[in-house]
Amino acid sequence: MSQPAFQRDDYTEFCEGVRRLTGIDLAQYKRPQMERRIRSFADRRGIAGLPEYLVALSADRDALEGFLDRMTINVSQLWRNPEQWDRLGTTILPELARTGTIRAWSAGSSYGAEAYTLAAICRRVAPGYKVEIRGTDIDARMVARAREGRFSADDARTAPRAELERAFDRDGDGWRARPELRMMVRFAAGDLLRDPVSPGAYDLVLCRNVVIYFTEPVRDDLHRRLATALRPGGYLMVGSSERVSSPQAFGLATSHPFIYRKS
Ligand SMILES: C[S@@+](CC[C@H](N)C(=O)[O-])C[C@H]1O[C@@H](n2cnc3c(N)ncnc32)[C@H](O)[C@@H]1O
């Protein structure tokens, strides 16, 4: 339901307040979804309006962390979109392995499912090669979880069983990445919209299911910066329903659907 006109600016002020408190700029995210979620959280907590919600968040660190947790949607899965991993495993990774060390970045890594899936596939298709995978996410709690490398049975629902068993140990009802996988990945908190990128630092950048929440100009600028982080000949993989809107402008050529090669 749309908000009455007199409430429109309280959203902008709320975003500015959250930016002052946390450095996270909610105004960069698509307003309709974000605003609906924020208003419904406030509502469920019995808080009358956004100015009051901002006061409550300013006074209570736990409430603020809980709020941020809910804002950044962390859904992920091992071997999410298996067709993407097939493409990576059959063509891209073997090609990258021929050049020596594979340096990869899981940008918006959530609790690490994407980074560990990549690590598992690298061990299979490029055994003996040095692989360094960095995962970053704005949500520090997800980063802490990612470092543990633990996944539920549901997280593994689309994982090929043989590959899963080769790289993960049983952990109660779920799975834990083997130590050799955990040595290949490093996780850190980071804001993709604000942190500087190191030009040419990576052979492979994965940024999947992150930009769906961003406005189009913010999304395009992020894709441009991710392209900068690739060395010539490196690859960017986006989500299976996503695309880079003007790849040539960022020095990228479409290599496969959802995969771009830096020229
Ligand atoms: C839906 S998950 C995607 C996880 C994984 N890439 C995948 O495809 O399964 C989106 C992640 O993006 C993170 N995120 C959102 N905004 C971000 C930002 N500005 N900087 C870094 N991470 C961000 C969220 O915290 C969340 O964990």
PDB file of C-alpha atoms in Angstrom, residues 28-261:
ATOM      1  CA  GLN A  28      21.153   3.499  -2.568  1.00  0.00           C
ATOM      2  CA  TYR A  29      18.658   0.625  -2.414  1.00  0.00           C
ATOM      3  CA  LYS A  30      15.379   0.451  -4.325  1.00  0.00           C
ATOM      4  CA  ARG A  31      12.984   2.541  -2.321  1.00  0.00           C
ATOM      5  CA  PRO A  32       9.664   0.680  -2.669  1.00  0.00           C
ATOM      6  CA  GLN A  33      10.931  -2.669  -1.316  1.00  0.00           C
ATOM      7  CA  MET A  34      13.197  -1.139   1.319  1.00  0.00           C
ATOM      8  CA  GLU A  35      10.597   1.312   2.580  1.00  0.00           C
ATOM      9  CA  ARG A  36       7.919  -1.370   2.774  1.00  0.00           C
ATOM     10  CA  ARG A  37      10.221  -3.613   4.811  1.00  0.00           C
ATOM     11  CA  ILE A  38      11.309  -0.846   7.177  1.00  0.00           C
ATOM     12  CA  ARG A  39       7.776   0.361   7.825  1.00  0.00           C
ATOM     13  CA  SER A  40       6.556  -3.147   8.468  1.00  0.00           C
ATOM     14  CA  PHE A  41       9.442  -3.842  10.967  1.00  0.00           C
ATOM     15  CA  ALA A  42       8.608  -0.636  12.807  1.00  0.00           C
ATOM     16  CA  ASP A  43       4.950  -1.519  12.762  1.00  0.00           C
ATOM     17  CA  ARG A  44       5.525  -5.021  14.134  1.00  0.00           C
ATOM     18  CA  ARG A  45       7.501  -3.508  16.999  1.00  0.00           C
ATOM     19  CA  GLY A  46       4.580  -1.263  17.830  1.00  0.00           C
ATOM     20  CA  ILE A  47       6.527   1.862  16.824  1.00  0.00           C
ATOM     21  CA  ALA A  48       4.305   4.568  15.410  1.00  0.00           C
ATOM     22  CA  GLY A  49       6.495   6.108  12.712  1.00  0.00           C
ATOM     23  CA  LEU A  50       9.968   6.372  11.206  1.00  0.00           C
ATOM     24  CA  PRO A  51      11.192   9.310  13.366  1.00  0.00           C
ATOM     25  CA  GLU A  52      10.359   7.263  16.479  1.00  0.00           C
ATOM     26  CA  TYR A  53      12.004   4.186  14.968  1.00  0.00           C
ATOM     27  CA  LEU A  54      15.198   6.151  14.341  1.00  0.00           C
ATOM     28  CA  VAL A  55      15.233   7.331  17.968  1.00  0.00           C
ATOM     29  CA  ALA A  56      14.787   3.710  19.127  1.00  0.00           C
ATOM     30  CA  LEU A  57      17.627   2.485  16.897  1.00  0.00           C
ATOM     31  CA  SER A  58      19.920   5.315  18.057  1.00  0.00           C
ATOM     32  CA  ALA A  59      19.392   4.322  21.698  1.00  0.00           C
ATOM     33  CA  ASP A  60      19.875   0.561  21.397  1.00  0.00           C
ATOM     34  CA  ARG A  61      22.885  -1.003  19.655  1.00  0.00           C
ATOM     35  CA  ASP A  62      21.325  -4.496  19.619  1.00  0.00           C
ATOM     36  CA  ALA A  63      18.146  -3.179  18.040  1.00  0.00           C
ATOM     37  CA  LEU A  64      20.268  -1.424  15.419  1.00  0.00           C
ATOM     38  CA  GLU A  65      22.221  -4.596  14.615  1.00  0.00           C
ATOM     39  CA  GLY A  66      19.016  -6.605  14.440  1.00  0.00           C
ATOM     40  CA  PHE A  67      17.565  -4.014  12.086  1.00  0.00           C
ATOM     41  CA  LEU A  68      20.578  -4.182   9.740  1.00  0.00           C
ATOM     42  CA  ASP A  69      20.419  -7.968   9.812  1.00  0.00           C
ATOM     43  CA  ARG A  70      16.907  -7.856   8.482  1.00  0.00           C
ATOM     44  CA  MET A  71      17.605  -5.169   5.890  1.00  0.00           C
ATOM     45  CA  THR A  72      20.355  -6.992   4.051  1.00  0.00           C
ATOM     46  CA  ILE A  73      18.694 -10.151   2.792  1.00  0.00           C
ATOM     47  CA  ASN A  74      21.209 -12.935   3.306  1.00  0.00           C
ATOM     48  CA  VAL A  75      19.628 -15.839   1.453  1.00  0.00           C
ATOM     49  CA  SER A  76      22.242 -18.120  -0.086  1.00  0.00           C
ATOM     50  CA  GLN A  77      22.911 -21.770  -0.817  1.00  0.00           C
ATOM     51  CA  LEU A  78      25.747 -24.139  -1.728  1.00  0.00           C
ATOM     52  CA  TRP A  79      25.931 -24.692  -5.514  1.00  0.00           C
ATOM     53  CA  ARG A  80      23.175 -22.082  -5.960  1.00  0.00           C
ATOM     54  CA  ASN A  81      22.182 -22.071  -9.654  1.00  0.00           C
ATOM     55  CA  PRO A  82      24.105 -25.236 -10.582  1.00  0.00           C
ATOM     56  CA  GLU A  83      24.258 -24.283 -14.300  1.00  0.00           C
ATOM     57  CA  GLN A  84      26.502 -21.347 -13.384  1.00  0.00           C
ATOM     58  CA  TRP A  85      28.918 -23.595 -11.488  1.00  0.00           C
ATOM     59  CA  ASP A  86      28.944 -26.087 -14.384  1.00  0.00           C
ATOM     60  CA  ARG A  87      30.052 -23.329 -16.740  1.00  0.00           C
ATOM     61  CA  LEU A  88      32.687 -22.115 -14.318  1.00  0.00           C
ATOM     62  CA  GLY A  89      34.007 -25.625 -13.665  1.00  0.00           C
ATOM     63  CA  THR A  90      34.131 -26.783 -17.273  1.00  0.00           C
ATOM     64  CA  THR A  91      35.586 -23.731 -19.034  1.00  0.00           C
ATOM     65  CA  ILE A  92      36.466 -20.697 -16.926  1.00  0.00           C
ATOM     66  CA  LEU A  93      38.387 -22.210 -14.013  1.00  0.00           C
ATOM     67  CA  PRO A  94      40.526 -24.579 -16.124  1.00  0.00           C
ATOM     68  CA  GLU A  95      41.456 -21.572 -18.303  1.00  0.00           C
ATOM     69  CA  LEU A  96      42.327 -19.415 -15.278  1.00  0.00           C
ATOM     70  CA  ALA A  97      44.316 -22.248 -13.674  1.00  0.00           C
ATOM     71  CA  ARG A  98      46.685 -22.307 -16.664  1.00  0.00           C
ATOM     72  CA  THR A  99      47.887 -18.833 -15.704  1.00  0.00           C
ATOM     73  CA  GLY A 100      48.944 -19.880 -12.161  1.00  0.00           C
ATOM     74  CA  THR A 101      47.312 -18.638  -8.948  1.00  0.00           C
ATOM     75  CA  ILE A 102      43.550 -18.046  -9.049  1.00  0.00           C
ATOM     76  CA  ARG A 103      42.558 -14.960  -7.059  1.00  0.00           C
ATOM     77  CA  ALA A 104      38.787 -14.677  -6.670  1.00  0.00           C
ATOM     78  CA  TRP A 105      36.366 -12.359  -4.882  1.00  0.00           C
ATOM     79  CA  SER A 106      32.882 -13.293  -3.721  1.00  0.00           C
ATOM     80  CA  ALA A 107      31.386  -9.799  -3.520  1.00  0.00           C
ATOM     81  CA  GLY A 108      28.338  -9.918  -1.239  1.00  0.00           C
ATOM     82  CA  SER A 109      29.288 -13.334   0.149  1.00  0.00           C
ATOM     83  CA  SER A 110      26.598 -13.605   2.864  1.00  0.00           C
ATOM     84  CA  TYR A 111      27.434 -16.624   5.073  1.00  0.00           C
ATOM     85  CA  GLY A 112      29.981 -17.995   2.618  1.00  0.00           C
ATOM     86  CA  ALA A 113      28.094 -20.625   0.579  1.00  0.00           C
ATOM     87  CA  GLU A 114      29.284 -19.115  -2.708  1.00  0.00           C
ATOM     88  CA  ALA A 115      32.940 -18.856  -1.633  1.00  0.00           C
ATOM     89  CA  TYR A 116      33.089 -22.445  -0.332  1.00  0.00           C
ATOM     90  CA  THR A 117      31.332 -23.779  -3.438  1.00  0.00           C
ATOM     91  CA  LEU A 118      33.974 -22.062  -5.540  1.00  0.00           C
ATOM     92  CA  ALA A 119      36.733 -23.479  -3.328  1.00  0.00           C
ATOM     93  CA  ALA A 120      35.316 -27.012  -3.700  1.00  0.00           C
ATOM     94  CA  ILE A 121      35.130 -26.744  -7.490  1.00  0.00           C
ATOM     95  CA  CYS A 122      38.633 -25.272  -7.738  1.00  0.00           C
ATOM     96  CA  ARG A 123      40.027 -28.231  -5.799  1.00  0.00           C
ATOM     97  CA  ARG A 124      38.389 -30.623  -8.229  1.00  0.00           C
ATOM     98  CA  VAL A 125      39.206 -28.889 -11.518  1.00  0.00           C
ATOM     99  CA  ALA A 126      42.511 -27.227 -10.601  1.00  0.00           C
ATOM    100  CA  PRO A 127      44.096 -29.534  -8.004  1.00  0.00           C
ATOM    101  CA  GLY A 128      47.467 -28.381  -6.796  1.00  0.00           C
ATOM    102  CA  TYR A 129      46.970 -24.784  -7.955  1.00  0.00           C
ATOM    103  CA  LYS A 130      47.112 -21.937  -5.487  1.00  0.00           C
ATOM    104  CA  VAL A 131      43.619 -20.515  -5.004  1.00  0.00           C
ATOM    105  CA  GLU A 132      42.845 -17.471  -2.860  1.00  0.00           C
ATOM    106  CA  ILE A 133      39.175 -16.609  -2.375  1.00  0.00           C
ATOM    107  CA  ARG A 134      38.095 -13.462  -0.595  1.00  0.00           C
ATOM    108  CA  GLY A 135      34.500 -13.019   0.540  1.00  0.00           C
ATOM    109  CA  THR A 136      33.136  -9.665   1.665  1.00  0.00           C
ATOM    110  CA  ASP A 137      29.739  -8.664   2.999  1.00  0.00           C
ATOM    111  CA  ILE A 138      28.266  -5.595   4.627  1.00  0.00           C
ATOM    112  CA  ASP A 139      26.720  -7.705   7.376  1.00  0.00           C
ATOM    113  CA  ALA A 140      29.344  -8.489  10.034  1.00  0.00           C
ATOM    114  CA  ARG A 141      27.254 -11.309  11.497  1.00  0.00           C
ATOM    115  CA  MET A 142      27.205 -13.081   8.141  1.00  0.00           C
ATOM    116  CA  VAL A 143      30.980 -12.645   7.901  1.00  0.00           C
ATOM    117  CA  ALA A 144      31.408 -14.319  11.299  1.00  0.00           C
ATOM    118  CA  ARG A 145      29.189 -17.212  10.165  1.00  0.00           C
ATOM    119  CA  ALA A 146      31.076 -17.540   6.897  1.00  0.00           C
ATOM    120  CA  ARG A 147      34.351 -18.021   8.765  1.00  0.00           C
ATOM    121  CA  GLU A 148      32.853 -21.111  10.453  1.00  0.00           C
ATOM    122  CA  GLY A 149      32.070 -22.802   7.128  1.00  0.00           C
ATOM    123  CA  ARG A 150      28.956 -24.555   8.484  1.00  0.00           C
ATOM    124  CA  PHE A 151      25.883 -25.180   6.340  1.00  0.00           C
ATOM    125  CA  SER A 152      22.482 -26.711   6.946  1.00  0.00           C
ATOM    126  CA  ALA A 153      21.039 -29.639   5.014  1.00  0.00           C
ATOM    127  CA  ASP A 154      18.752 -27.111   3.317  1.00  0.00           C
ATOM    128  CA  ASP A 155      21.768 -25.050   2.202  1.00  0.00           C
ATOM    129  CA  ALA A 156      23.036 -28.166   0.431  1.00  0.00           C
ATOM    130  CA  ARG A 157      19.772 -29.095  -1.296  1.00  0.00           C
ATOM    131  CA  THR A 158      21.006 -28.443  -4.853  1.00  0.00           C
ATOM    132  CA  ALA A 159      24.607 -29.502  -4.272  1.00  0.00           C
ATOM    133  CA  PRO A 160      25.766 -32.517  -6.302  1.00  0.00           C
ATOM    134  CA  ARG A 161      26.108 -35.222  -3.668  1.00  0.00           C
ATOM    135  CA  ALA A 162      29.483 -36.571  -4.772  1.00  0.00           C
ATOM    136  CA  GLU A 163      31.023 -33.082  -4.870  1.00  0.00           C
ATOM    137  CA  LEU A 164      29.539 -32.212  -1.504  1.00  0.00           C
ATOM    138  CA  GLU A 165      30.943 -35.345   0.119  1.00  0.00           C
ATOM    139  CA  ARG A 166      34.350 -34.758  -1.427  1.00  0.00           C
ATOM    140  CA  ALA A 167      34.729 -31.275   0.084  1.00  0.00           C
ATOM    141  CA  PHE A 168      32.499 -31.180   3.184  1.00  0.00           C
ATOM    142  CA  ASP A 169      32.226 -33.290   6.344  1.00  0.00           C
ATOM    143  CA  ARG A 170      28.956 -34.209   8.016  1.00  0.00           C
ATOM    144  CA  ASP A 171      28.177 -31.775  10.829  1.00  0.00           C
ATOM    145  CA  GLY A 172      25.053 -32.865  12.701  1.00  0.00           C
ATOM    146  CA  ASP A 173      22.243 -32.650  10.146  1.00  0.00           C
ATOM    147  CA  GLY A 174      24.310 -30.337   7.980  1.00  0.00           C
ATOM    148  CA  TRP A 175      27.791 -29.974   6.552  1.00  0.00           C
ATOM    149  CA  ARG A 176      31.089 -28.307   7.383  1.00  0.00           C
ATOM    150  CA  ALA A 177      33.720 -27.293   4.857  1.00  0.00           C
ATOM    151  CA  ARG A 178      36.876 -29.406   5.260  1.00  0.00           C
ATOM    152  CA  PRO A 179      39.960 -27.631   6.667  1.00  0.00           C
ATOM    153  CA  GLU A 180      41.639 -27.617   3.230  1.00  0.00           C
ATOM    154  CA  LEU A 181      38.682 -25.583   1.895  1.00  0.00           C
ATOM    155  CA  ARG A 182      38.690 -23.249   4.873  1.00  0.00           C
ATOM    156  CA  MET A 183      42.347 -22.481   4.177  1.00  0.00           C
ATOM    157  CA  MET A 184      41.426 -21.233   0.699  1.00  0.00           C
ATOM    158  CA  VAL A 185      38.886 -18.622   1.827  1.00  0.00           C
ATOM    159  CA  ARG A 186      39.131 -15.374   3.797  1.00  0.00           C
ATOM    160  CA  PHE A 187      36.162 -13.256   4.839  1.00  0.00           C
ATOM    161  CA  ALA A 188      35.943  -9.599   5.784  1.00  0.00           C
ATOM    162  CA  ALA A 189      33.221  -7.047   6.381  1.00  0.00           C
ATOM    163  CA  GLY A 190      33.012  -4.472   3.624  1.00  0.00           C
ATOM    164  CA  ASP A 191      30.605  -2.164   1.822  1.00  0.00           C
ATOM    165  CA  LEU A 192      30.633  -2.722  -1.937  1.00  0.00           C
ATOM    166  CA  LEU A 193      29.214   0.753  -2.489  1.00  0.00           C
ATOM    167  CA  ARG A 194      31.869   2.634  -0.546  1.00  0.00           C
ATOM    168  CA  ASP A 195      35.090   0.679  -0.183  1.00  0.00           C
ATOM    169  CA  PRO A 196      37.799   1.334  -2.772  1.00  0.00           C
ATOM    170  CA  VAL A 197      38.617  -1.555  -5.122  1.00  0.00           C
ATOM    171  CA  SER A 198      42.158  -2.568  -6.051  1.00  0.00           C
ATOM    172  CA  PRO A 199      42.543  -2.321  -9.845  1.00  0.00           C
ATOM    173  CA  GLY A 200      43.466  -5.595 -11.531  1.00  0.00           C
ATOM    174  CA  ALA A 201      43.526  -7.528  -8.248  1.00  0.00           C
ATOM    175  CA  TYR A 202      41.354 -10.490  -9.276  1.00  0.00           C
ATOM    176  CA  ASP A 203      41.093 -13.192 -11.930  1.00  0.00           C
ATOM    177  CA  LEU A 204      37.463 -13.858 -11.067  1.00  0.00           C
ATOM    178  CA  VAL A 205      34.781 -11.767  -9.370  1.00  0.00           C
ATOM    179  CA  LEU A 206      31.412 -13.260  -8.398  1.00  0.00           C
ATOM    180  CA  CYS A 207      28.672 -10.780  -7.596  1.00  0.00           C
ATOM    181  CA  ARG A 208      25.378 -12.655  -7.627  1.00  0.00           C
ATOM    182  CA  ASN A 209      22.014 -11.765  -6.170  1.00  0.00           C
ATOM    183  CA  VAL A 210      23.336  -8.569  -4.583  1.00  0.00           C
ATOM    184  CA  VAL A 211      22.489  -5.805  -7.068  1.00  0.00           C
ATOM    185  CA  ILE A 212      18.784  -6.723  -7.181  1.00  0.00           C
ATOM    186  CA  TYR A 213      18.336  -4.435  -4.175  1.00  0.00           C
ATOM    187  CA  PHE A 214      20.182  -1.473  -5.691  1.00  0.00           C
ATOM    188  CA  THR A 215      18.832   1.317  -7.873  1.00  0.00           C
ATOM    189  CA  GLU A 216      19.961   1.053 -11.519  1.00  0.00           C
ATOM    190  CA  PRO A 217      22.615   3.824 -11.375  1.00  0.00           C
ATOM    191  CA  VAL A 218      24.065   2.298  -8.189  1.00  0.00           C
ATOM    192  CA  ARG A 219      24.056  -1.170  -9.779  1.00  0.00           C
ATOM    193  CA  ASP A 220      25.796   0.105 -12.927  1.00  0.00           C
ATOM    194  CA  ASP A 221      28.424   1.957 -10.943  1.00  0.00           C
ATOM    195  CA  LEU A 222      29.099  -1.169  -8.874  1.00  0.00           C
ATOM    196  CA  HIS A 223      29.526  -3.266 -12.041  1.00  0.00           C
ATOM    197  CA  ARG A 224      31.955  -0.658 -13.362  1.00  0.00           C
ATOM    198  CA  ARG A 225      34.011  -0.850 -10.155  1.00  0.00           C
ATOM    199  CA  LEU A 226      33.957  -4.661 -10.131  1.00  0.00           C
ATOM    200  CA  ALA A 227      35.270  -4.598 -13.714  1.00  0.00           C
ATOM    201  CA  THR A 228      38.114  -2.358 -12.518  1.00  0.00           C
ATOM    202  CA  ALA A 229      39.005  -4.978  -9.907  1.00  0.00           C
ATOM    203  CA  LEU A 230      39.622  -7.571 -12.667  1.00  0.00           C
ATOM    204  CA  ARG A 231      42.912  -8.045 -14.445  1.00  0.00           C
ATOM    205  CA  PRO A 232      42.729  -8.190 -18.274  1.00  0.00           C
ATOM    206  CA  GLY A 233      41.423 -11.667 -19.201  1.00  0.00           C
ATOM    207  CA  GLY A 234      39.644 -12.017 -15.848  1.00  0.00           C
ATOM    208  CA  TYR A 235      35.954 -12.885 -15.488  1.00  0.00           C
ATOM    209  CA  LEU A 236      32.917 -11.362 -13.781  1.00  0.00           C
ATOM    210  CA  MET A 237      29.990 -13.664 -13.006  1.00  0.00           C
ATOM    211  CA  VAL A 238      26.630 -12.098 -12.069  1.00  0.00           C
ATOM    212  CA  GLY A 239      23.414 -13.819 -10.943  1.00  0.00           C
ATOM    213  CA  SER A 240      21.615 -16.037 -13.442  1.00  0.00           C
ATOM    214  CA  SER A 241      18.787 -13.518 -13.832  1.00  0.00           C
ATOM    215  CA  GLU A 242      21.091 -10.471 -13.856  1.00  0.00           C
ATOM    216  CA  ARG A 243      23.134  -8.687 -16.484  1.00  0.00           C
ATOM    217  CA  VAL A 244      25.641  -5.881 -16.851  1.00  0.00           C
ATOM    218  CA  SER A 245      23.740  -3.166 -18.686  1.00  0.00           C
ATOM    219  CA  SER A 246      26.570  -1.769 -20.850  1.00  0.00           C
ATOM    220  CA  PRO A 247      29.473  -4.197 -20.607  1.00  0.00           C
ATOM    221  CA  GLN A 248      31.584  -2.623 -23.394  1.00  0.00           C
ATOM    222  CA  ALA A 249      31.668   0.674 -21.498  1.00  0.00           C
ATOM    223  CA  PHE A 250      33.416  -1.159 -18.633  1.00  0.00           C
ATOM    224  CA  GLY A 251      35.852  -3.065 -20.871  1.00  0.00           C
ATOM    225  CA  LEU A 252      33.816  -6.282 -20.594  1.00  0.00           C
ATOM    226  CA  ALA A 253      32.685  -8.664 -23.325  1.00  0.00           C
ATOM    227  CA  THR A 254      29.902 -11.193 -22.822  1.00  0.00           C
ATOM    228  CA  SER A 255      31.516 -14.604 -22.661  1.00  0.00           C
ATOM    229  CA  HIS A 256      28.472 -16.702 -21.708  1.00  0.00           C
ATOM    230  CA  PRO A 257      25.078 -15.636 -20.386  1.00  0.00           C
ATOM    231  CA  PHE A 258      25.862 -14.068 -16.956  1.00  0.00           C
ATOM    232  CA  ILE A 259      29.671 -14.300 -17.481  1.00  0.00           C
ATOM    233  CA  TYR A 260      31.775 -11.382 -18.770  1.00  0.00           C
ATOM    234  CA  ARG A 261      35.455 -11.315 -19.746  1.00  0.00           C
TER     235      ARG A 261
END
